[in-house]
mmCIF file of C-alpha atoms and ligand atoms in Angstrom:
data_model
loop_
_atom_site.group_PDB
_atom_site.id
_atom_site.type_symbol
_atom_site.label_atom_id
_atom_site.label_comp_id
_atom_site.label_asym_id
_atom_site.label_seq_id
_atom_site.Cartn_x
_atom_site.Cartn_y
_atom_site.Cartn_z
ATOM 1 C CA MET A 1 8.760 -27.978 21.761
ATOM 2 C CA SER A 2 10.828 -24.829 21.362
ATOM 3 C CA GLU A 3 11.738 -23.699 17.857
ATOM 4 C CA ARG A 4 15.410 -23.973 17.015
ATOM 5 C CA THR A 5 17.420 -23.057 13.946
ATOM 6 C CA THR A 6 18.147 -26.026 11.760
ATOM 7 C CA ILE A 7 21.598 -25.768 10.175
ATOM 8 C CA VAL A 8 21.824 -27.124 6.633
ATOM 9 C CA GLY A 9 25.281 -28.545 5.935
ATOM 10 C CA GLU A 10 25.893 -29.273 2.284
ATOM 11 C CA ILE A 11 28.362 -32.028 1.770
ATOM 12 C CA ASN A 12 29.684 -33.740 -1.316
ATOM 13 C CA GLN A 13 29.830 -37.461 -0.713
ATOM 14 C CA VAL A 14 32.925 -37.834 -2.856
ATOM 15 C CA GLU A 15 34.967 -35.535 -0.604
ATOM 16 C CA VAL A 16 33.666 -36.675 2.734
ATOM 17 C CA ASP A 17 35.810 -38.050 5.558
ATOM 18 C CA PRO A 18 35.429 -37.991 9.348
ATOM 19 C CA GLY A 19 37.599 -34.850 9.546
ATOM 20 C CA HIS A 20 35.370 -32.850 7.174
ATOM 21 C CA GLU A 21 34.232 -29.580 8.732
ATOM 22 C CA MET A 22 30.511 -30.359 8.336
ATOM 23 C CA ILE A 23 30.936 -33.852 9.714
ATOM 24 C CA GLU A 24 32.843 -32.505 12.716
ATOM 25 C CA GLN A 25 30.141 -29.947 13.406
ATOM 26 C CA ALA A 26 27.412 -32.582 13.114
ATOM 27 C CA ALA A 27 29.343 -34.979 15.364
ATOM 28 C CA ARG A 28 29.705 -32.280 18.049
ATOM 29 C CA LEU A 29 25.987 -31.559 17.978
ATOM 30 C CA LEU A 30 25.236 -35.274 18.342
ATOM 31 C CA LEU A 31 27.733 -35.720 21.194
ATOM 32 C CA ASP A 32 25.955 -32.831 22.963
ATOM 33 C CA GLY A 33 22.708 -34.808 22.768
ATOM 34 C CA GLY A 34 21.338 -33.068 19.654
ATOM 35 C CA LEU A 35 19.491 -34.341 16.593
ATOM 36 C CA VAL A 36 21.138 -34.452 13.164
ATOM 37 C CA ALA A 37 19.475 -35.763 10.012
ATOM 38 C CA PHE A 38 21.838 -37.424 7.555
ATOM 39 C CA PRO A 39 21.643 -39.178 4.211
ATOM 40 C CA THR A 40 21.830 -42.948 3.949
ATOM 41 C CA GLU A 41 21.594 -44.919 0.720
ATOM 42 C CA THR A 42 17.953 -45.809 1.550
ATOM 43 C CA VAL A 43 16.319 -42.665 2.997
ATOM 44 C CA TYR A 44 17.449 -39.815 5.274
ATOM 45 C CA GLY A 45 17.770 -40.801 8.932
ATOM 46 C CA LEU A 46 17.170 -38.680 12.034
ATOM 47 C CA GLY A 47 20.176 -39.446 14.208
ATOM 48 C CA ALA A 48 20.859 -39.212 17.938
ATOM 49 C CA LEU A 49 23.285 -41.019 20.258
ATOM 50 C CA ALA A 50 21.819 -44.516 20.575
ATOM 51 C CA LEU A 51 23.186 -45.044 24.072
ATOM 52 C CA SER A 52 21.763 -41.817 25.485
ATOM 53 C CA PRO A 53 18.139 -42.193 26.651
ATOM 54 C CA ARG A 54 17.720 -38.418 26.714
ATOM 55 C CA ALA A 55 18.934 -37.938 23.148
ATOM 56 C CA VAL A 56 16.772 -40.829 21.958
ATOM 57 C CA ARG A 57 13.668 -39.402 23.646
ATOM 58 C CA ARG A 58 14.167 -36.244 21.621
ATOM 59 C CA ILE A 59 13.858 -38.280 18.391
ATOM 60 C CA PHE A 60 10.367 -39.417 19.378
ATOM 61 C CA GLU A 61 9.433 -35.871 20.354
ATOM 62 C CA ALA A 62 10.677 -34.323 17.093
ATOM 63 C CA LYS A 63 8.929 -36.921 14.936
ATOM 64 C CA GLY A 64 5.736 -37.134 16.976
ATOM 65 C CA ARG A 65 6.336 -40.877 16.975
ATOM 66 C CA PRO A 66 4.775 -43.141 19.609
ATOM 67 C CA ALA A 67 7.334 -44.510 22.056
ATOM 68 C CA THR A 68 6.062 -48.025 21.270
ATOM 69 C CA ASN A 69 7.784 -48.032 17.869
ATOM 70 C CA PRO A 70 11.462 -49.045 18.238
ATOM 71 C CA LEU A 71 14.430 -47.487 16.392
ATOM 72 C CA ILE A 72 17.234 -48.877 14.250
ATOM 73 C CA CYS A 73 20.819 -48.478 15.531
ATOM 74 C CA HIS A 74 23.298 -47.481 12.831
ATOM 75 C CA VAL A 75 26.837 -48.743 13.227
ATOM 76 C CA TRP A 76 30.178 -48.260 11.556
ATOM 77 C CA SER A 77 31.605 -51.747 12.071
ATOM 78 C CA VAL A 78 30.547 -55.288 12.896
ATOM 79 C CA ASP A 79 32.313 -54.933 16.271
ATOM 80 C CA GLN A 80 30.084 -51.970 17.058
ATOM 81 C CA ALA A 81 27.061 -54.048 16.038
ATOM 82 C CA ARG A 82 28.138 -56.875 18.306
ATOM 83 C CA SER A 83 28.523 -54.455 21.207
ATOM 84 C CA LEU A 84 24.768 -53.785 21.004
ATOM 85 C CA ALA A 85 23.765 -57.451 20.877
ATOM 86 C CA ALA A 86 23.431 -59.921 23.745
ATOM 87 C CA GLU A 87 24.097 -62.613 21.200
ATOM 88 C CA TRP A 88 25.474 -62.416 17.671
ATOM 89 C CA PRO A 89 24.258 -65.517 15.838
ATOM 90 C CA GLU A 90 26.349 -67.042 13.117
ATOM 91 C CA LEU A 91 23.547 -66.251 10.674
ATOM 92 C CA ALA A 92 23.782 -62.552 11.583
ATOM 93 C CA GLN A 93 27.472 -62.667 10.768
ATOM 94 C CA ARG A 94 26.831 -64.325 7.423
ATOM 95 C CA LEU A 95 24.221 -61.700 6.529
ATOM 96 C CA ALA A 96 26.609 -58.927 7.575
ATOM 97 C CA ASP A 97 29.392 -60.443 5.469
ATOM 98 C CA GLU A 98 27.110 -60.545 2.467
ATOM 99 C CA PHE A 99 25.086 -57.326 2.707
ATOM 100 C CA TRP A 100 26.883 -54.827 4.965
ATOM 101 C CA PRO A 101 27.455 -52.028 4.493
ATOM 102 C CA GLY A 102 24.100 -51.797 2.742
ATOM 103 C CA PRO A 103 20.307 -51.596 2.957
ATOM 104 C CA LEU A 104 19.707 -54.526 5.336
ATOM 105 C CA THR A 105 18.680 -54.260 9.006
ATOM 106 C CA ILE A 106 19.131 -57.274 11.277
ATOM 107 C CA VAL A 107 17.120 -57.822 14.471
ATOM 108 C CA VAL A 108 19.098 -59.620 17.210
ATOM 109 C CA PRO A 109 18.816 -60.103 21.000
ATOM 110 C CA ARG A 110 19.601 -56.828 22.716
ATOM 111 C CA SER A 111 22.472 -56.053 25.045
ATOM 112 C CA SER A 112 21.612 -54.343 28.343
ATOM 113 C CA ARG A 113 23.721 -51.391 27.121
ATOM 114 C CA VAL A 114 20.950 -50.420 24.716
ATOM 115 C CA PRO A 115 18.429 -48.118 26.415
ATOM 116 C CA ASP A 116 14.782 -49.224 26.688
ATOM 117 C CA GLU A 117 13.794 -46.131 24.707
ATOM 118 C CA VAL A 118 15.571 -47.438 21.579
ATOM 119 C CA CYS A 119 13.915 -50.864 21.655
ATOM 120 C CA ALA A 120 10.497 -49.769 22.937
ATOM 121 C CA GLY A 121 10.783 -52.383 25.643
ATOM 122 C CA LEU A 122 11.433 -55.309 23.254
ATOM 123 C CA GLU A 123 14.151 -57.836 24.052
ATOM 124 C CA THR A 124 15.658 -57.321 20.619
ATOM 125 C CA VAL A 125 17.489 -54.522 18.814
ATOM 126 C CA ALA A 126 17.508 -53.665 15.098
ATOM 127 C CA ILE A 127 20.975 -52.911 13.678
ATOM 128 C CA ARG A 128 22.171 -51.698 10.320
ATOM 129 C CA MET A 129 25.471 -50.635 8.800
ATOM 130 C CA PRO A 130 24.671 -48.029 6.142
ATOM 131 C CA ALA A 131 26.788 -47.745 2.983
ATOM 132 C CA HIS A 132 26.398 -44.016 2.317
ATOM 133 C CA PRO A 133 29.802 -42.296 2.704
ATOM 134 C CA VAL A 134 28.278 -39.384 4.648
ATOM 135 C CA ALA A 135 26.521 -41.721 7.092
ATOM 136 C CA ARG A 136 29.692 -43.755 7.544
ATOM 137 C CA ALA A 137 31.885 -40.707 8.109
ATOM 138 C CA LEU A 138 29.406 -39.326 10.631
ATOM 139 C CA ILE A 139 29.186 -42.513 12.704
ATOM 140 C CA GLU A 140 32.958 -42.846 12.609
ATOM 141 C CA ALA A 141 33.444 -39.242 13.743
ATOM 142 C CA VAL A 142 30.976 -39.680 16.624
ATOM 143 C CA GLY A 143 32.612 -42.987 17.572
ATOM 144 C CA GLU A 144 29.316 -44.418 18.824
ATOM 145 C CA PRO A 145 26.214 -45.992 17.291
ATOM 146 C CA LEU A 146 23.427 -43.658 16.168
ATOM 147 C CA ALA A 147 19.765 -44.435 16.627
ATOM 148 C CA ALA A 148 17.969 -43.175 13.545
ATOM 149 C CA PRO A 149 14.451 -43.583 12.228
ATOM 150 C CA SER A 150 13.538 -42.098 8.867
ATOM 151 C CA ALA A 151 13.714 -38.301 9.175
ATOM 152 C CA ASN A 152 10.025 -37.532 8.664
ATOM 153 C CA ARG A 153 7.124 -36.676 10.971
ATOM 154 C CA TYR A 154 5.266 -39.781 12.129
ATOM 155 C CA THR A 155 3.171 -41.417 9.332
ATOM 156 C CA GLU A 156 4.627 -39.161 6.618
ATOM 157 C CA VAL A 157 6.429 -40.609 3.634
ATOM 158 C CA SER A 158 10.156 -41.111 4.265
ATOM 159 C CA PRO A 159 12.493 -38.342 3.010
ATOM 160 C CA THR A 160 14.881 -38.967 0.126
ATOM 161 C CA SER A 161 16.382 -35.457 0.051
ATOM 162 C CA ALA A 162 17.396 -32.800 2.579
ATOM 163 C CA ALA A 163 14.518 -30.625 1.339
ATOM 164 C CA HIS A 164 12.071 -33.403 2.291
ATOM 165 C CA VAL A 165 13.628 -33.507 5.768
ATOM 166 C CA LEU A 166 13.201 -29.752 6.210
ATOM 167 C CA ASP A 167 9.562 -29.944 5.078
ATOM 168 C CA GLY A 168 8.725 -31.928 8.197
ATOM 169 C CA LEU A 169 11.445 -31.189 10.722
ATOM 170 C CA GLU A 170 12.771 -27.665 10.166
ATOM 171 C CA GLY A 171 13.019 -25.909 13.528
ATOM 172 C CA ARG A 172 12.743 -29.222 15.391
ATOM 173 C CA ILE A 173 16.285 -30.544 14.848
ATOM 174 C CA GLU A 174 19.787 -29.049 15.109
ATOM 175 C CA MET A 175 21.115 -29.908 11.658
ATOM 176 C CA VAL A 176 20.608 -31.745 8.409
ATOM 177 C CA LEU A 177 23.561 -32.922 6.346
ATOM 178 C CA ASP A 178 22.585 -32.441 2.711
ATOM 179 C CA GLY A 179 24.263 -35.161 0.683
ATOM 180 C CA GLY A 180 21.857 -35.038 -2.268
ATOM 181 C CA GLY A 181 19.265 -37.623 -3.273
ATOM 182 C CA CYS A 182 19.210 -41.165 -1.870
ATOM 183 C CA GLN A 183 20.303 -43.899 -4.225
ATOM 184 C CA VAL A 184 17.878 -46.658 -3.152
ATOM 185 C CA GLY A 185 14.854 -44.595 -2.120
ATOM 186 C CA LEU A 186 13.010 -47.222 -0.023
ATOM 187 C CA GLU A 187 13.673 -48.089 3.622
ATOM 188 C CA SER A 188 16.015 -51.005 4.354
ATOM 189 C CA THR A 189 14.942 -54.635 4.349
ATOM 190 C CA LEU A 190 14.299 -55.621 7.993
ATOM 191 C CA VAL A 191 14.919 -59.227 8.983
ATOM 192 C CA ALA A 192 14.672 -61.324 12.128
ATOM 193 C CA LEU A 193 16.505 -64.615 12.603
ATOM 194 C CA VAL A 194 14.509 -67.679 13.551
ATOM 195 C CA GLY A 195 17.030 -70.426 14.200
ATOM 196 C CA ASP A 196 18.643 -71.060 10.830
ATOM 197 C CA GLU A 197 15.963 -69.175 8.955
ATOM 198 C CA ILE A 198 15.431 -65.587 7.922
ATOM 199 C CA GLU A 199 12.108 -63.905 8.514
ATOM 200 C CA ILE A 200 11.421 -60.744 6.521
ATOM 201 C CA LEU A 201 9.660 -58.217 8.761
ATOM 202 C CA ARG A 202 9.768 -55.386 6.221
ATOM 203 C CA PRO A 203 10.658 -56.042 2.573
ATOM 204 C CA GLY A 204 13.204 -53.783 0.921
ATOM 205 C CA MET A 205 15.516 -53.670 -2.049
ATOM 206 C CA VAL A 206 17.623 -56.492 -0.632
ATOM 207 C CA GLY A 207 15.087 -59.020 -1.850
ATOM 208 C CA ALA A 208 14.038 -62.484 -0.712
ATOM 209 C CA GLU A 209 15.920 -64.021 -3.654
ATOM 210 C CA GLN A 210 19.199 -62.458 -2.507
ATOM 211 C CA LEU A 211 18.590 -63.396 1.130
ATOM 212 C CA ALA A 212 17.852 -66.964 0.086
ATOM 213 C CA GLU A 213 21.420 -67.286 -1.093
ATOM 214 C CA VAL A 214 22.490 -67.020 2.547
ATOM 215 C CA ALA A 215 19.773 -69.038 4.334
ATOM 216 C CA ARG A 216 16.222 -70.273 3.973
ATOM 217 C CA VAL A 217 13.697 -67.431 3.925
ATOM 218 C CA ARG A 218 10.356 -68.022 5.617
ATOM 219 C CA ASP A 219 7.408 -67.438 3.346
ATOM 220 C CA PHE A 220 6.746 -63.726 3.407
ATOM 221 C CA LYS A 221 3.580 -63.555 1.322
ATOM 222 C CA ALA A 222 1.385 -64.730 4.164
ATOM 223 C CA GLN A 223 2.228 -61.638 6.184
ATOM 224 C CA VAL A 224 2.136 -58.950 3.544
ATOM 225 C CA VAL A 225 -0.440 -56.221 3.520
ATOM 226 C CA ASP A 226 -3.683 -58.022 4.292
ATOM 227 C CA ASP A 227 -2.767 -59.616 7.546
ATOM 228 C CA LEU A 228 -3.097 -56.692 9.877
ATOM 229 C CA LYS A 229 -3.446 -58.637 13.100
ATOM 230 C CA ALA A 230 -0.187 -60.515 12.990
ATOM 231 C CA ARG A 231 2.175 -57.601 13.284
ATOM 232 C CA PRO A 232 5.677 -58.901 13.824
ATOM 233 C CA SER A 233 7.164 -55.422 13.566
ATOM 234 C CA PRO A 234 5.345 -52.439 15.073
ATOM 235 C CA GLY A 235 6.178 -50.342 12.018
ATOM 236 C CA LEU A 236 4.268 -52.704 9.762
ATOM 237 C CA SER A 237 0.974 -51.129 10.721
ATOM 238 C CA ARG A 238 -0.915 -50.547 7.575
ATOM 239 C CA ARG A 239 -1.173 -46.766 7.430
ATOM 240 C CA HIS A 240 2.438 -46.188 8.270
ATOM 241 C CA TYR A 241 3.889 -44.548 5.214
ATOM 242 C CA SER A 242 1.486 -42.301 3.424
ATOM 243 C CA PRO A 243 0.752 -38.898 1.948
ATOM 244 C CA THR A 244 -2.070 -36.812 3.454
ATOM 245 C CA ALA A 245 -4.271 -37.212 0.364
ATOM 246 C CA PRO A 246 -6.150 -40.524 0.201
ATOM 247 C CA VAL A 247 -4.279 -43.029 -1.945
ATOM 248 C CA ARG A 248 -5.868 -45.640 -4.202
ATOM 249 C CA MET A 249 -4.117 -48.277 -6.269
ATOM 250 C CA VAL A 250 -5.799 -49.343 -9.514
ATOM 251 C CA GLU A 251 -4.889 -51.700 -12.341
ATOM 252 C CA GLY A 252 -3.463 -50.438 -15.637
ATOM 253 C CA GLY A 253 -6.738 -50.327 -17.595
ATOM 254 C CA GLU A 254 -8.562 -48.183 -15.064
ATOM 255 C CA PHE A 255 -5.488 -45.983 -14.704
ATOM 256 C CA GLU A 256 -5.348 -45.406 -18.450
ATOM 257 C CA GLY A 257 -8.989 -44.254 -18.409
ATOM 258 C CA LEU A 258 -8.241 -41.730 -15.657
ATOM 259 C CA ARG A 259 -5.132 -40.577 -17.485
ATOM 260 C CA ARG A 260 -7.213 -39.698 -20.510
ATOM 261 C CA GLY A 261 -9.861 -37.935 -18.443
ATOM 262 C CA VAL A 262 -9.771 -34.209 -17.777
ATOM 263 C CA GLY A 263 -10.891 -31.738 -15.160
ATOM 264 C CA THR A 264 -10.618 -33.842 -12.047
ATOM 265 C CA LYS A 265 -8.422 -32.955 -9.092
ATOM 266 C CA ILE A 266 -6.704 -36.314 -9.023
ATOM 267 C CA GLY A 267 -2.989 -36.852 -8.725
ATOM 268 C CA LEU A 268 -1.801 -39.658 -10.964
ATOM 269 C CA LEU A 269 1.267 -41.788 -10.426
ATOM 270 C CA GLY A 270 2.015 -44.272 -13.181
ATOM 271 C CA LEU A 271 4.750 -46.114 -15.005
ATOM 272 C CA CYS A 272 6.654 -44.424 -17.839
ATOM 273 C CA GLY A 273 5.440 -45.429 -21.268
ATOM 274 C CA ALA A 274 4.455 -44.221 -24.695
ATOM 275 C CA GLY A 275 2.487 -40.966 -24.675
ATOM 276 C CA ARG A 276 2.932 -40.509 -20.956
ATOM 277 C CA SER A 277 4.643 -37.392 -19.714
ATOM 278 C CA ASP A 278 4.716 -35.587 -16.384
ATOM 279 C CA GLY A 279 2.167 -32.818 -15.925
ATOM 280 C CA ALA A 280 0.952 -30.572 -13.116
ATOM 281 C CA ASP A 281 -0.872 -33.373 -11.289
ATOM 282 C CA ARG A 282 0.771 -36.409 -12.819
ATOM 283 C CA ARG A 283 4.069 -38.163 -12.413
ATOM 284 C CA PHE A 284 5.472 -41.183 -14.227
ATOM 285 C CA LEU A 285 8.246 -43.301 -12.792
ATOM 286 C CA PRO A 286 10.750 -45.590 -14.548
ATOM 287 C CA ALA A 287 9.344 -49.038 -15.289
ATOM 288 C CA ASP A 288 12.329 -50.745 -13.652
ATOM 289 C CA PRO A 289 12.141 -51.403 -9.885
ATOM 290 C CA ASP A 290 15.366 -49.634 -8.921
ATOM 291 C CA GLY A 291 14.498 -46.450 -10.797
ATOM 292 C CA TYR A 292 10.914 -46.588 -9.519
ATOM 293 C CA ALA A 293 12.000 -46.999 -5.893
ATOM 294 C CA ARG A 294 14.444 -44.104 -6.184
ATOM 295 C CA GLY A 295 11.771 -41.697 -7.446
ATOM 296 C CA LEU A 296 8.723 -42.920 -5.535
ATOM 297 C CA TYR A 297 8.707 -40.840 -2.343
ATOM 298 C CA GLY A 298 9.677 -37.638 -4.138
ATOM 299 C CA ALA A 299 6.804 -38.125 -6.607
ATOM 300 C CA LEU A 300 4.301 -38.819 -3.804
ATOM 301 C CA ARG A 301 5.420 -35.737 -1.893
ATOM 302 C CA TYR A 302 5.103 -33.672 -5.056
ATOM 303 C CA LEU A 303 1.537 -34.853 -5.755
ATOM 304 C CA ASP A 304 0.548 -34.369 -2.124
ATOM 305 C CA ARG A 305 1.745 -30.767 -2.220
ATOM 306 C CA ARG A 306 -0.430 -30.127 -5.266
ATOM 307 C CA GLY A 307 -3.394 -30.430 -2.916
ATOM 308 C CA VAL A 308 -5.163 -33.104 -4.976
ATOM 309 C CA ASP A 309 -8.296 -34.754 -3.551
ATOM 310 C CA GLU A 310 -6.914 -38.194 -4.194
ATOM 311 C CA ILE A 311 -3.761 -39.858 -5.458
ATOM 312 C CA VAL A 312 -4.352 -42.738 -7.850
ATOM 313 C CA ILE A 313 -1.458 -45.102 -8.361
ATOM 314 C CA GLU A 314 -1.153 -47.505 -11.254
ATOM 315 C CA ALA A 315 -0.450 -50.905 -9.720
ATOM 316 C CA PRO A 316 3.126 -51.915 -10.553
ATOM 317 C CA PRO A 317 4.161 -55.571 -10.822
ATOM 318 C CA ARG A 318 4.209 -57.434 -7.474
ATOM 319 C CA GLU A 319 6.931 -59.946 -8.233
ATOM 320 C CA GLY A 320 10.683 -60.136 -7.715
ATOM 321 C CA ARG A 321 12.366 -56.812 -7.066
ATOM 322 C CA TRP A 322 8.972 -55.090 -7.121
ATOM 323 C CA THR A 323 7.873 -56.814 -3.895
ATOM 324 C CA ALA A 324 9.013 -54.084 -1.500
ATOM 325 C CA ILE A 325 7.568 -51.327 -3.677
ATOM 326 C CA TYR A 326 4.204 -53.046 -3.893
ATOM 327 C CA ASP A 327 4.230 -53.597 -0.142
ATOM 328 C CA ARG A 328 4.727 -49.869 0.583
ATOM 329 C CA LEU A 329 2.055 -48.812 -1.928
ATOM 330 C CA ALA A 330 -0.464 -51.301 -0.593
ATOM 331 C CA ARG A 331 0.043 -49.885 2.914
ATOM 332 C CA MET A 332 -0.949 -46.418 1.734
ATOM 333 C CA GLY A 333 -4.483 -47.378 0.751
ATOM 334 C CA ARG A 334 -7.379 -46.809 3.104
HETATM 335 O O1 TXA B 1 16.428 -47.627 5.672
HETATM 336 C C1 TXA B 1 16.085 -47.547 6.842
HETATM 337 O O2 TXA B 1 15.872 -48.548 7.552
HETATM 338 C C2 TXA B 1 15.945 -46.132 7.448
HETATM 339 C C3 TXA B 1 17.317 -45.490 7.440
HETATM 340 C C4 TXA B 1 17.313 -44.126 8.115
HETATM 341 O O3 TXA B 1 18.235 -46.359 8.051
HETATM 342 N N1 TXA B 1 15.378 -46.192 8.745
HETATM 343 C C5 TXA B 1 14.071 -46.471 8.966
HETATM 344 O O4 TXA B 1 13.725 -46.387 10.302
HETATM 345 O O5 TXA B 1 13.285 -46.761 8.090
HETATM 346 P P1 TXA B 1 12.224 -46.358 10.817
HETATM 347 O O6 TXA B 1 12.318 -46.073 12.269
HETATM 348 O O7 TXA B 1 11.432 -45.420 10.000
HETATM 349 O O8 TXA B 1 11.749 -47.814 10.628
HETATM 350 C C6 TXA B 1 12.316 -48.830 11.447
HETATM 351 C C7 TXA B 1 11.422 -50.022 11.491
HETATM 352 C C8 TXA B 1 10.125 -49.739 12.216
HETATM 353 O O9 TXA B 1 9.108 -50.346 11.462
HETATM 354 C C9 TXA B 1 10.320 -50.436 13.548
HETATM 355 O O10 TXA B 1 9.107 -50.875 14.093
HETATM 356 C C10 TXA B 1 11.203 -51.590 13.169
HETATM 357 O O11 TXA B 1 12.087 -51.049 12.219
HETATM 358 N N2 TXA B 1 11.992 -52.101 14.291
HETATM 359 C C11 TXA B 1 12.934 -51.450 15.004
HETATM 360 N N3 TXA B 1 13.426 -52.228 15.988
HETATM 361 C C12 TXA B 1 12.794 -53.423 15.884
HETATM 362 C C13 TXA B 1 12.850 -54.631 16.605
HETATM 363 N N4 TXA B 1 13.683 -54.797 17.647
HETATM 364 N N5 TXA B 1 12.055 -55.661 16.215
HETATM 365 C C14 TXA B 1 11.218 -55.513 15.164
HETATM 366 N N6 TXA B 1 11.104 -54.373 14.444
HETATM 367 C C15 TXA B 1 11.876 -53.342 14.797
HETATM 368 MG MG1 MG B 2 9.933 -44.440 9.128
#
C-alpha cells in the first residue's frame, strides 16, 4: 500500500457543525472514496462510505483486517438506519428510541443496498447511531452512512485518542479528526434480536440491566470468554483486542505481591487505592467502571510501549457495569 500523508484536523466538539471547515474537508475526502478516522463516544472509528464497495475494501486493507469480519454502519438518523435494513423490527425501534444516539449497535436483516464487503457475506447488518458531536456532524455533512470499524490495526487495542489512531494508521489513511479523548472508552454494546428477545453479542457500557428494561435479555454468561467454539459474532474471537506483550489477569492478592516486588520487567495495571501510584511500568485506573473503561486502552497502550515482557492485570469485579470490561480483559489472555 502506498504511503500517503495523513492530515490531522483538530476540532473542538463544542463548536462543531456540518459546515465546519474540518468537517467539510473530511466529508470531501470521504465522498472521494477516502478513509477518515473520527472520534465517537466509544472509540475512534475508521470511516469510509458504507455504500461504496471500493471505499470499504480500503478499510480492510488499511487495518490488515480479514474480509470475513463485518463492519458497523454509522448513521445520523433512524431513517438512514432503516434504509440499510431489509426489515426494521419493532424491537429495533424501541432500542433506538431508548439508546440512540449512543453506544449501542443493533444487528438487523440487511438491505440489498448494503455491499457484501460491509457484511462479510452475512445476511445481517450492524448499525449504530453515535452520540459524539463530531461523528454526527461528519455523517450529516457526508449525507450517507459511514462504515467504520475501530481505527486500529487488526488485533490491536482500540484507539481512544487521535494519537492512538496515528500510532497504527499514519500514512495509511487520508485524515484523522482529532476531537480529544473518548468519553466511554470501550467499544459499543452489540446486540442481535431474536424474536422478542435481545441477544448480547459483545457486551459494552450499555449493560444487560439497562437493556432488560426494554426487552428480555438472553443469558449472556454462557457465551462469555470460555466458549470459543460458539462464536455468534466473528469479532468475538478470543485474541481480538490485545497489546503485543502477553497479558495475564491475576487476583488482588497475587497482584499486591507483584506490586511490592522490584526489578522485574512487568507492566502492572491495577485499581487505584491506598499507596498505589503510577510509575514507569505501572498504571492504576479508577475503581469505578466508567472511569476504568475510559482509561483502559490508553493505559494498555502505554504499558505496551514500555516494552515490558508481560502485562499483569489485577482482576476487576465481574458484575454489573464491570461485565464488559472483564470480558475485554479476559479476551487478552493467552
Ligand atoms: O464502538 C464501536 O462499536 C466502534 C465505533 C467506531 O463505532 N466500532 C467497532 O467496530 O468496535 P469493530 O469493527 O472494531 O467491531 C465491530 C464488531 C466486530 O466484532 C464484528 O464482527 C461485529 O461488530 N459485527 C459487525 N457486523 C455484524 C453482524 N452483521 N453480525 C454480527 N456481528 C457483527
Ligand atoms: Mg475493533
